mmCIF file of N, CA and C in Angstrom:
data_model
loop_
_atom_site.group_PDB
_atom_site.id
_atom_site.type_symbol
_atom_site.label_atom_id
_atom_site.label_comp_id
_atom_site.label_asym_id
_atom_site.label_seq_id
_atom_site.Cartn_x
_atom_site.Cartn_y
_atom_site.Cartn_z
ATOM 1 N N MET A 653 124.874 39.607 97.766
ATOM 2 C CA MET A 653 123.947 40.679 97.460
ATOM 3 C C MET A 653 124.726 41.968 97.220
ATOM 4 N N LYS A 654 124.194 42.818 96.379
ATOM 5 C CA LYS A 654 124.852 44.065 95.982
ATOM 6 C C LYS A 654 124.603 45.138 97.034
ATOM 7 N N LEU A 655 125.632 45.942 97.347
ATOM 8 C CA LEU A 655 125.504 47.055 98.284
ATOM 9 C C LEU A 655 125.279 48.343 97.504
ATOM 10 N N TYR A 656 124.427 49.168 98.035
ATOM 11 C CA TYR A 656 124.126 50.457 97.431
ATOM 12 C C TYR A 656 124.704 51.563 98.305
ATOM 13 N N THR A 657 124.867 52.760 97.711
ATOM 14 C CA THR A 657 125.345 53.922 98.453
ATOM 15 C C THR A 657 124.176 54.885 98.635
ATOM 16 N N CYS A 658 123.961 55.310 99.875
ATOM 17 C CA CYS A 658 122.878 56.258 100.198
ATOM 18 C C CYS A 658 123.179 57.597 99.539
ATOM 19 N N GLU A 659 122.185 58.195 98.911
ATOM 20 C CA GLU A 659 122.375 59.468 98.225
ATOM 21 C C GLU A 659 122.402 60.664 99.180
ATOM 22 N N TYR A 660 122.117 60.429 100.451
ATOM 23 C CA TYR A 660 122.165 61.534 101.418
ATOM 24 C C TYR A 660 123.415 61.446 102.292
ATOM 25 N N CYS A 661 123.623 60.319 102.954
ATOM 26 C CA CYS A 661 124.754 60.216 103.888
ATOM 27 C C CYS A 661 125.962 59.495 103.292
ATOM 28 N N TYR A 662 125.846 58.923 102.096
ATOM 29 C CA TYR A 662 126.918 58.246 101.380
ATOM 30 C C TYR A 662 127.463 57.012 102.109
ATOM 31 N N ASN A 663 126.668 56.423 102.973
ATOM 32 C CA ASN A 663 127.046 55.154 103.605
ATOM 33 C C ASN A 663 126.542 54.014 102.734
ATOM 34 N N GLU A 664 127.273 52.923 102.749
ATOM 35 C CA GLU A 664 126.822 51.750 101.999
ATOM 36 C C GLU A 664 125.769 51.013 102.814
ATOM 37 N N PHE A 665 124.768 50.464 102.111
ATOM 38 C CA PHE A 665 123.709 49.733 102.793
ATOM 39 C C PHE A 665 123.220 48.613 101.898
ATOM 40 N N GLU A 666 122.586 47.645 102.516
ATOM 41 C CA GLU A 666 121.990 46.532 101.790
ATOM 42 C C GLU A 666 120.512 46.848 101.609
ATOM 43 N N PRO A 667 120.014 46.837 100.374
ATOM 44 C CA PRO A 667 118.618 47.212 100.147
ATOM 45 C C PRO A 667 117.662 46.194 100.761
ATOM 46 N N THR A 668 116.511 46.694 101.244
ATOM 47 C CA THR A 668 115.500 45.814 101.846
ATOM 48 C C THR A 668 114.278 45.667 100.947
ATOM 49 N N ARG A 669 114.244 46.371 99.836
ATOM 50 C CA ARG A 669 113.108 46.293 98.931
ATOM 51 C C ARG A 669 113.555 45.723 97.597
ATOM 52 N N ARG A 670 112.582 45.362 96.778
ATOM 53 C CA ARG A 670 112.911 44.809 95.464
ATOM 54 C C ARG A 670 113.410 45.891 94.518
ATOM 55 N N ARG A 671 112.803 47.047 94.587
ATOM 56 C CA ARG A 671 113.234 48.136 93.706
ATOM 57 C C ARG A 671 114.528 48.738 94.223
ATOM 58 N N VAL A 672 115.143 49.532 93.346
ATOM 59 C CA VAL A 672 116.404 50.167 93.721
ATOM 60 C C VAL A 672 116.104 51.260 94.750
ATOM 61 N N GLN A 673 116.789 51.216 95.879
ATOM 62 C CA GLN A 673 116.622 52.202 96.929
ATOM 63 C C GLN A 673 117.667 53.296 96.765
ATOM 64 N N LYS A 674 117.261 54.549 96.987
ATOM 65 C CA LYS A 674 118.200 55.660 96.920
ATOM 66 C C LYS A 674 118.798 55.963 98.289
ATOM 67 N N TYR A 675 118.027 55.696 99.342
ATOM 68 C CA TYR A 675 118.445 56.088 100.688
ATOM 69 C C TYR A 675 118.477 54.864 101.595
ATOM 70 N N CYS A 676 119.347 54.913 102.603
ATOM 71 C CA CYS A 676 119.507 53.775 103.499
ATOM 72 C C CYS A 676 118.381 53.668 104.519
ATOM 73 N N SER A 677 117.689 54.791 104.825
ATOM 74 C CA SER A 677 116.617 54.765 105.821
ATOM 75 C C SER A 677 115.603 55.868 105.528
ATOM 76 N N ASN A 678 114.499 55.812 106.236
ATOM 77 C CA ASN A 678 113.488 56.860 106.099
ATOM 78 C C ASN A 678 114.021 58.208 106.587
ATOM 79 N N THR A 679 114.911 58.169 107.555
ATOM 80 C CA THR A 679 115.489 59.412 108.068
ATOM 81 C C THR A 679 116.291 60.130 106.984
ATOM 82 N N CYS A 680 117.133 59.383 106.271
ATOM 83 C CA CYS A 680 117.919 59.986 105.180
ATOM 84 C C CYS A 680 117.010 60.471 104.060
ATOM 85 N N ARG A 681 115.973 59.703 103.758
ATOM 86 C CA ARG A 681 115.027 60.097 102.718
ATOM 87 C C ARG A 681 114.351 61.413 103.093
ATOM 88 N N SER A 682 113.923 61.535 104.352
ATOM 89 C CA SER A 682 113.258 62.747 104.824
ATOM 90 C C SER A 682 114.220 63.943 104.830
ATOM 91 N N LYS A 683 115.448 63.729 105.310
ATOM 92 C CA LYS A 683 116.434 64.815 105.336
ATOM 93 C C LYS A 683 116.778 65.280 103.923
ATOM 94 N N ALA A 684 116.878 64.336 102.978
ATOM 95 C CA ALA A 684 117.169 64.705 101.594
ATOM 96 C C ALA A 684 116.033 65.538 101.010
ATOM 97 N N TYR A 685 114.795 65.185 101.345
ATOM 98 C CA TYR A 685 113.639 65.947 100.857
ATOM 99 C C TYR A 685 113.705 67.386 101.394
ATOM 100 N N HIS A 686 113.945 67.531 102.695
ATOM 101 C CA HIS A 686 113.996 68.874 103.287
ATOM 102 C C HIS A 686 115.173 69.673 102.738
ATOM 103 N N TYR A 687 116.283 69.006 102.471
ATOM 104 C CA TYR A 687 117.423 69.702 101.898
ATOM 105 C C TYR A 687 117.105 70.193 100.488
ATOM 106 N N ARG A 688 116.427 69.381 99.696
ATOM 107 C CA ARG A 688 116.063 69.792 98.337
ATOM 108 C C ARG A 688 115.099 70.966 98.360
ATOM 109 N N LYS A 689 114.198 71.013 99.329
ATOM 110 C CA LYS A 689 113.226 72.117 99.401
ATOM 111 C C LYS A 689 113.873 73.399 99.919
ATOM 112 N N ALA A 690 114.847 73.272 100.827
ATOM 113 C CA ALA A 690 115.474 74.452 101.421
ATOM 114 C C ALA A 690 116.524 75.057 100.505
ATOM 115 N N VAL A 691 117.307 74.237 99.808
ATOM 116 C CA VAL A 691 118.384 74.711 98.945
ATOM 117 C C VAL A 691 117.936 74.540 97.510
ATOM 118 N N PRO A 692 117.900 75.637 96.728
ATOM 119 C CA PRO A 692 117.502 75.477 95.327
ATOM 120 C C PRO A 692 118.511 74.602 94.591
ATOM 121 N N ASN A 693 118.028 73.749 93.747
ATOM 122 C CA ASN A 693 118.872 72.788 93.049
ATOM 123 C C ASN A 693 119.462 73.453 91.812
ATOM 124 N N THR A 694 120.587 74.160 92.009
ATOM 125 C CA THR A 694 121.237 74.837 90.902
ATOM 126 C C THR A 694 122.363 74.007 90.314
ATOM 127 N N LEU A 695 122.840 73.013 91.057
ATOM 128 C CA LEU A 695 123.917 72.158 90.569
ATOM 129 C C LEU A 695 123.335 70.963 89.841
ATOM 130 N N PRO A 696 124.051 70.443 88.861
ATOM 131 C CA PRO A 696 123.600 69.202 88.237
ATOM 132 C C PRO A 696 123.655 68.059 89.244
ATOM 133 N N THR A 697 122.864 67.025 89.014
ATOM 134 C CA THR A 697 122.783 65.918 89.973
ATOM 135 C C THR A 697 124.103 65.197 90.113
ATOM 136 N N SER A 698 124.946 65.192 89.083
ATOM 137 C CA SER A 698 126.244 64.528 89.199
ATOM 138 C C SER A 698 127.132 65.269 90.198
ATOM 139 N N GLN A 699 127.088 66.602 90.213
ATOM 140 C CA GLN A 699 127.874 67.361 91.179
ATOM 141 C C GLN A 699 127.232 67.313 92.551
ATOM 142 N N LEU A 700 125.914 67.194 92.601
ATOM 143 C CA LEU A 700 125.210 67.152 93.878
ATOM 144 C C LEU A 700 125.540 65.876 94.630
ATOM 145 N N LYS A 701 125.733 64.774 93.933
ATOM 146 C CA LYS A 701 126.065 63.513 94.580
ATOM 147 C C LYS A 701 127.454 63.553 95.176
ATOM 148 N N ASN A 702 128.381 64.271 94.546
ATOM 149 C CA ASN A 702 129.749 64.324 95.036
ATOM 150 C C ASN A 702 129.930 65.344 96.153
ATOM 151 N N GLU A 703 128.936 66.186 96.342
ATOM 152 C CA GLU A 703 129.024 67.244 97.353
ATOM 153 C C GLU A 703 128.842 66.629 98.742
ATOM 154 N N ASN A 704 129.643 67.067 99.693
ATOM 155 C CA ASN A 704 129.508 66.571 101.061
ATOM 156 C C ASN A 704 128.311 67.235 101.721
ATOM 157 N N ILE A 705 127.429 66.413 102.221
ATOM 158 C CA ILE A 705 126.222 66.914 102.865
ATOM 159 C C ILE A 705 126.290 66.552 104.328
ATOM 160 N N SER A 706 126.083 67.515 105.177
ATOM 161 C CA SER A 706 126.141 67.287 106.607
ATOM 162 C C SER A 706 124.899 66.514 107.059
ATOM 163 N N THR A 707 125.108 65.524 107.924
ATOM 164 C CA THR A 707 123.972 64.743 108.423
ATOM 165 C C THR A 707 123.339 65.404 109.626
ATOM 166 N N THR A 708 124.061 66.295 110.265
ATOM 167 C CA THR A 708 123.485 67.000 111.406
ATOM 168 C C THR A 708 123.161 68.410 110.967
ATOM 169 N N SER A 709 121.993 68.860 111.303
ATOM 170 C CA SER A 709 121.606 70.219 110.948
ATOM 171 C C SER A 709 121.385 71.008 112.213
ATOM 172 N N SER A 710 121.888 72.215 112.235
ATOM 173 C CA SER A 710 121.690 73.087 113.392
ATOM 174 C C SER A 710 120.907 74.299 112.929
ATOM 175 N N PRO A 711 119.979 74.769 113.737
ATOM 176 C CA PRO A 711 119.199 75.939 113.333
ATOM 177 C C PRO A 711 120.100 77.166 113.271
ATOM 178 N N SER A 712 119.810 78.025 112.327
ATOM 179 C CA SER A 712 120.622 79.227 112.186
ATOM 180 C C SER A 712 120.343 80.168 113.347
ATOM 181 N N GLN A 713 121.393 80.782 113.818
ATOM 182 C CA GLN A 713 121.278 81.700 114.944
ATOM 183 C C GLN A 713 120.797 83.053 114.438
ATOM 184 N N THR A 714 119.814 83.615 115.116
ATOM 185 C CA THR A 714 119.353 84.951 114.756
ATOM 186 C C THR A 714 120.210 85.972 115.487
ATOM 187 N N LYS A 715 120.469 87.065 114.832
ATOM 188 C CA LYS A 715 121.311 88.098 115.419
ATOM 189 C C LYS A 715 120.478 88.936 116.375
ATOM 190 N N THR A 716 120.943 89.074 117.597
ATOM 191 C CA THR A 716 120.257 89.922 118.568
ATOM 192 C C THR A 716 120.860 91.314 118.483
ATOM 193 N N GLU A 717 120.001 92.294 118.503
ATOM 194 C CA GLU A 717 120.472 93.661 118.388
ATOM 195 C C GLU A 717 120.903 94.181 119.756
ATOM 196 N N THR A 718 121.971 94.915 119.762
ATOM 197 C CA THR A 718 122.476 95.496 120.993
ATOM 198 C C THR A 718 122.542 97.004 120.832
ATOM 199 N N ILE A 719 122.530 97.696 121.947
ATOM 200 C CA ILE A 719 122.623 99.158 121.934
ATOM 201 C C ILE A 719 124.095 99.532 121.941
ATOM 202 N N SER A 720 124.477 100.418 121.039
ATOM 203 C CA SER A 720 125.860 100.871 120.985
ATOM 204 C C SER A 720 125.881 102.404 121.032
ATOM 205 N N ALA A 721 127.042 102.929 121.358
ATOM 206 C CA ALA A 721 127.192 104.384 121.415
ATOM 207 C C ALA A 721 127.024 104.995 120.032
ATOM 208 N N ALA A 722 127.497 104.280 119.016
ATOM 209 C CA ALA A 722 127.350 104.790 117.652
ATOM 210 C C ALA A 722 125.881 104.839 117.249
ATOM 211 N N GLY A 723 125.122 103.836 117.635
ATOM 212 C CA GLY A 723 123.698 103.824 117.316
ATOM 213 C C GLY A 723 122.951 104.949 118.004
ATOM 214 N N ILE A 724 123.294 105.200 119.252
ATOM 215 C CA ILE A 724 122.660 106.299 119.993
ATOM 216 C C ILE A 724 123.034 107.640 119.358
ATOM 217 N N GLY A 725 124.300 107.786 118.970
ATOM 218 C CA GLY A 725 124.738 109.020 118.319
ATOM 219 C C GLY A 725 124.025 109.253 116.997
ATOM 220 N N ASN A 726 123.863 108.183 116.219
ATOM 221 C CA ASN A 726 123.158 108.309 114.937
ATOM 222 C C ASN A 726 121.697 108.688 115.149
ATOM 223 N N ALA A 727 121.058 108.101 116.144
ATOM 224 C CA ALA A 727 119.658 108.423 116.420
ATOM 225 C C ALA A 727 119.519 109.877 116.877
ATOM 226 N N ALA A 728 120.430 110.332 117.718
ATOM 227 C CA ALA A 728 120.378 111.720 118.199
ATOM 228 C C ALA A 728 120.609 112.698 117.048
ATOM 229 N N ALA A 729 121.572 112.389 116.192
ATOM 230 C CA ALA A 729 121.844 113.267 115.054
ATOM 231 C C ALA A 729 120.643 113.319 114.112
ATOM 232 N N GLY A 730 120.008 112.180 113.888
ATOM 233 C CA GLY A 730 118.821 112.151 113.031
ATOM 234 C C GLY A 730 117.694 112.987 113.605
ATOM 235 N N ASN A 731 117.486 112.907 114.927
ATOM 236 C CA ASN A 731 116.434 113.706 115.565
ATOM 237 C C ASN A 731 116.732 115.198 115.480
ATOM 238 N N ILE A 732 117.985 115.561 115.672
ATOM 239 C CA ILE A 732 118.348 116.980 115.605
ATOM 240 C C ILE A 732 118.134 117.526 114.188
ATOM 241 N N ILE A 733 118.517 116.745 113.196
ATOM 242 C CA ILE A 733 118.331 117.188 111.803
ATOM 243 C C ILE A 733 116.851 117.309 111.469
ATOM 244 N N ALA A 734 116.059 116.330 111.894
ATOM 245 C CA ALA A 734 114.621 116.363 111.603
ATOM 246 C C ALA A 734 113.950 117.548 112.296
ATOM 247 N N ASP A 735 114.294 117.777 113.565
ATOM 248 C CA ASP A 735 113.705 118.912 114.283
ATOM 249 C C ASP A 735 114.139 120.244 113.669
ATOM 250 N N GLY A 736 115.393 120.333 113.244
ATOM 251 C CA GLY A 736 115.874 121.565 112.618
ATOM 252 C C GLY A 736 115.158 121.851 111.312
ATOM 253 N N LEU A 737 114.985 120.818 110.489
ATOM 254 C CA LEU A 737 114.257 121.011 109.231
ATOM 255 C C LEU A 737 112.803 121.399 109.479
ATOM 256 N N LYS A 738 112.205 120.782 110.485
ATOM 257 C CA LYS A 738 110.812 121.112 110.799
ATOM 258 C C LYS A 738 110.698 122.567 111.259
ATOM 259 N N ALA A 739 111.657 123.016 112.065
ATOM 260 C CA ALA A 739 111.634 124.405 112.537
ATOM 261 C C ALA A 739 111.858 125.387 111.389
ATOM 262 N N LEU A 740 112.725 125.023 110.443
ATOM 263 C CA LEU A 740 112.994 125.919 109.313
ATOM 264 C C LEU A 740 111.830 125.991 108.339
ATOM 265 N N LEU A 741 111.166 124.875 108.120
ATOM 266 C CA LEU A 741 110.130 124.825 107.096
ATOM 267 C C LEU A 741 108.735 125.204 107.604
ATOM 268 N N THR A 742 108.552 125.317 108.911
ATOM 269 C CA THR A 742 107.250 125.692 109.467
ATOM 270 C C THR A 742 107.197 127.205 109.637
ATOM 271 N N SER A 743 106.154 127.824 109.096
ATOM 272 C CA SER A 743 106.028 129.276 109.228
ATOM 273 C C SER A 743 105.654 129.634 110.657
ATOM 274 N N SER A 744 105.920 130.880 111.045
ATOM 275 C CA SER A 744 105.690 131.300 112.427
ATOM 276 C C SER A 744 104.200 131.280 112.787
ATOM 277 N N GLU A 745 103.319 131.427 111.786
ATOM 278 C CA GLU A 745 101.884 131.385 112.071
ATOM 279 C C GLU A 745 101.417 129.980 112.431
ATOM 280 N N ASN A 746 102.127 128.972 111.937
ATOM 281 C CA ASN A 746 101.707 127.593 112.165
ATOM 282 C C ASN A 746 102.426 126.905 113.320
ATOM 283 N N LYS A 747 103.359 127.609 113.959
ATOM 284 C CA LYS A 747 104.070 127.016 115.084
ATOM 285 C C LYS A 747 103.171 127.039 116.317
ATOM 286 N N PRO A 748 103.288 126.047 117.191
ATOM 287 C CA PRO A 748 102.456 126.027 118.391
ATOM 288 C C PRO A 748 102.885 127.121 119.370
ATOM 289 N N ALA A 749 101.921 127.578 120.177
ATOM 290 C CA ALA A 749 102.190 128.626 121.154
ATOM 291 C C ALA A 749 102.981 128.059 122.318
ATOM 292 N N THR A 750 103.947 128.841 122.782
ATOM 293 C CA THR A 750 104.744 128.440 123.933
ATOM 294 C C THR A 750 104.194 129.108 125.188
ATOM 295 N N LYS A 751 104.738 128.749 126.330
ATOM 296 C CA LYS A 751 104.302 129.368 127.579
ATOM 297 C C LYS A 751 104.606 130.870 127.577
ATOM 298 N N LYS A 752 105.724 131.245 126.951
ATOM 299 C CA LYS A 752 106.072 132.664 126.875
ATOM 300 C C LYS A 752 105.060 133.428 126.016
ATOM 301 N N ASP A 753 104.629 132.822 124.919
ATOM 302 C CA ASP A 753 103.623 133.469 124.064
ATOM 303 C C ASP A 753 102.325 133.700 124.828
ATOM 304 N N ILE A 754 101.916 132.732 125.600
ATOM 305 C CA ILE A 754 100.677 132.854 126.376
ATOM 306 C C ILE A 754 100.833 133.910 127.469
ATOM 307 N N ALA A 755 102.013 133.952 128.104
ATOM 308 C CA ALA A 755 102.265 134.974 129.130
ATOM 309 C C ALA A 755 102.261 136.372 128.511
ATOM 310 N N ASP A 756 102.829 136.513 127.305
ATOM 311 C CA ASP A 756 102.817 137.816 126.622
ATOM 312 C C ASP A 756 101.390 138.247 126.291
ATOM 313 N N LEU A 757 100.559 137.313 125.826
ATOM 314 C CA LEU A 757 99.169 137.649 125.541
ATOM 315 C C LEU A 757 98.415 138.043 126.801
ATOM 316 N N LYS A 758 98.699 137.332 127.885
ATOM 317 C CA LYS A 758 98.036 137.644 129.156
ATOM 318 C C LYS A 758 98.476 139.037 129.648
ATOM 319 N N ALA A 759 99.778 139.350 129.502
ATOM 320 C CA ALA A 759 100.271 140.668 129.906
ATOM 321 C C ALA A 759 99.667 141.758 129.029
ATOM 322 N N LEU A 760 99.522 141.475 127.732
ATOM 323 C CA LEU A 760 98.900 142.433 126.831
ATOM 324 C C LEU A 760 97.447 142.667 127.222
ATOM 325 N N PHE A 761 96.761 141.596 127.576
ATOM 326 C CA PHE A 761 95.363 141.691 127.965
ATOM 327 C C PHE A 761 95.216 142.517 129.244
ATOM 328 N N THR A 762 96.083 142.287 130.221
ATOM 329 C CA THR A 762 95.968 143.007 131.496
ATOM 330 C C THR A 762 96.483 144.441 131.392
ATOM 331 N N ASN A 763 97.408 144.724 130.489
ATOM 332 C CA ASN A 763 97.937 146.078 130.356
ATOM 333 C C ASN A 763 97.108 146.943 129.414
ATOM 334 N N ARG A 764 96.527 146.365 128.404
ATOM 335 C CA ARG A 764 95.775 147.143 127.422
ATOM 336 C C ARG A 764 94.347 147.408 127.889
ATOM 337 N N TYR A 765 93.736 146.423 128.513
ATOM 338 C CA TYR A 765 92.342 146.555 128.913
ATOM 339 C C TYR A 765 92.258 146.734 130.427
ATOM 340 N N LEU A 766 91.586 147.780 130.829
ATOM 341 C CA LEU A 766 91.377 148.037 132.263
ATOM 342 C C LEU A 766 89.917 147.740 132.606
ATOM 343 N N PRO A 767 89.682 147.004 133.673
ATOM 344 C CA PRO A 767 88.295 146.672 134.023
ATOM 345 C C PRO A 767 87.527 147.907 134.495
ATOM 346 N N ILE A 768 86.254 147.945 134.118
ATOM 347 C CA ILE A 768 85.352 149.016 134.566
ATOM 348 C C ILE A 768 84.438 148.391 135.600
ATOM 349 N N ASN A 769 84.552 148.850 136.854
ATOM 350 C CA ASN A 769 83.831 148.203 137.953
ATOM 351 C C ASN A 769 82.420 148.742 138.152
ATOM 352 N N ASN A 770 82.088 149.969 137.683
ATOM 353 C CA ASN A 770 80.769 150.554 137.946
ATOM 354 C C ASN A 770 79.768 150.295 136.821
ATOM 355 N N LEU A 771 80.118 149.423 135.808
ATOM 356 C CA LEU A 771 79.169 149.034 134.763
ATOM 357 C C LEU A 771 78.812 147.561 134.945
ATOM 358 N N VAL A 772 77.583 147.210 134.588
ATOM 359 C CA VAL A 772 77.144 145.807 134.695
ATOM 360 C C VAL A 772 77.531 145.048 133.424
ATOM 361 N N LYS A 773 77.472 143.732 133.511
ATOM 362 C CA LYS A 773 77.774 142.883 132.348
ATOM 363 C C LYS A 773 76.684 143.038 131.299
ATOM 364 N N ASN A 774 77.032 142.799 130.036
ATOM 365 C CA ASN A 774 76.029 142.894 128.968
ATOM 366 C C ASN A 774 75.171 141.622 128.936
ATOM 367 N N HIS A 775 74.223 141.544 128.008
ATOM 368 C CA HIS A 775 73.290 140.419 127.966
ATOM 369 C C HIS A 775 73.966 139.106 127.536
ATOM 370 N N TYR A 776 75.220 139.139 127.076
ATOM 371 C CA TYR A 776 75.971 137.919 126.758
ATOM 372 C C TYR A 776 76.804 137.436 127.943
ATOM 373 N N GLY A 777 76.829 138.170 129.033
ATOM 374 C CA GLY A 777 77.592 137.807 130.216
ATOM 375 C C GLY A 777 79.031 138.273 130.159
ATOM 376 N N GLN A 778 79.337 139.220 129.263
ATOM 377 C CA GLN A 778 80.694 139.728 129.130
ATOM 378 C C GLN A 778 80.888 140.955 130.022
ATOM 379 N N SER A 779 82.105 141.050 130.586
ATOM 380 C CA SER A 779 82.419 142.165 131.481
ATOM 381 C C SER A 779 82.929 143.367 130.683
ATOM 382 N N PRO A 780 82.673 144.596 131.170
ATOM 383 C CA PRO A 780 83.138 145.795 130.454
ATOM 384 C C PRO A 780 84.602 146.104 130.780
ATOM 385 N N PHE A 781 85.349 146.521 129.737
ATOM 386 C CA PHE A 781 86.751 146.915 129.882
ATOM 387 C C PHE A 781 86.964 148.180 129.067
ATOM 388 N N TYR A 782 87.931 148.993 129.526
ATOM 389 C CA TYR A 782 88.321 150.185 128.789
ATOM 390 C C TYR A 782 89.591 149.854 128.004
ATOM 391 N N ASP A 783 89.526 150.026 126.673
ATOM 392 C CA ASP A 783 90.666 149.758 125.803
ATOM 393 C C ASP A 783 91.505 151.027 125.732
ATOM 394 N N ILE A 784 92.771 150.940 126.205
ATOM 395 C CA ILE A 784 93.638 152.103 126.275
ATOM 396 C C ILE A 784 94.035 152.583 124.882
ATOM 397 N N GLU A 785 94.243 151.680 123.945
ATOM 398 C CA GLU A 785 94.707 152.076 122.612
ATOM 399 C C GLU A 785 93.612 152.730 121.778
ATOM 400 N N THR A 786 92.411 152.157 121.791
ATOM 401 C CA THR A 786 91.331 152.718 120.967
ATOM 402 C C THR A 786 90.472 153.707 121.749
ATOM 403 N N LYS A 787 90.639 153.742 123.057
ATOM 404 C CA LYS A 787 89.880 154.615 123.963
ATOM 405 C C LYS A 787 88.386 154.398 123.848
ATOM 406 N N ASN A 788 88.010 153.128 123.832
ATOM 407 C CA ASN A 788 86.604 152.720 123.769
ATOM 408 C C ASN A 788 86.328 151.696 124.871
ATOM 409 N N VAL A 789 85.056 151.529 125.145
ATOM 410 C CA VAL A 789 84.622 150.485 126.091
ATOM 411 C C VAL A 789 84.344 149.242 125.265
ATOM 412 N N VAL A 790 84.944 148.105 125.698
ATOM 413 C CA VAL A 790 84.712 146.831 125.016
ATOM 414 C C VAL A 790 84.248 145.822 126.047
ATOM 415 N N TYR A 791 83.493 144.850 125.591
ATOM 416 C CA TYR A 791 83.026 143.787 126.474
ATOM 417 C C TYR A 791 83.775 142.491 126.108
ATOM 418 N N LEU A 792 84.399 141.885 127.095
ATOM 419 C CA LEU A 792 85.213 140.693 126.874
ATOM 420 C C LEU A 792 84.800 139.572 127.834
ATOM 421 N N ASN A 793 85.029 138.330 127.392
ATOM 422 C CA ASN A 793 84.816 137.187 128.285
ATOM 423 C C ASN A 793 85.981 137.111 129.245
ATOM 424 N N THR A 794 85.718 136.942 130.515
ATOM 425 C CA THR A 794 86.779 136.857 131.518
ATOM 426 C C THR A 794 87.004 135.436 131.997
ATOM 427 N N ASN A 795 86.383 134.470 131.374
ATOM 428 C CA ASN A 795 86.515 133.072 131.827
ATOM 429 C C ASN A 795 87.857 132.526 131.546
#
């Protein structure tokens, strides 16, 4: 009987069917199918037959990311540049108020307006204050 060569593992085998068999077993047939689907067939079949094909397949290892000093430095530099550009391009009217800004407003409020204790609150519930700059009585919310 004639021996055939498996197109996947290149071992010689005796065919068990009447038709010409390409592979020695179902395992080789299945592996050849998966290899054809995974690797695009850019080579001619004559070169593909002569190419050594591994019978054992190992899954590809995925790269795990690690933290490095260079990566931390790059991230810090990127944050500094982004914050600097944001500070340069934002107008002073649109910047958020800081604690110092609020303290300055509170000091302005307490220094400019003096409470008037012998007048009652108006019908809106606002307390009377004397404005030092305009020299008028104003009613303000004290909440």
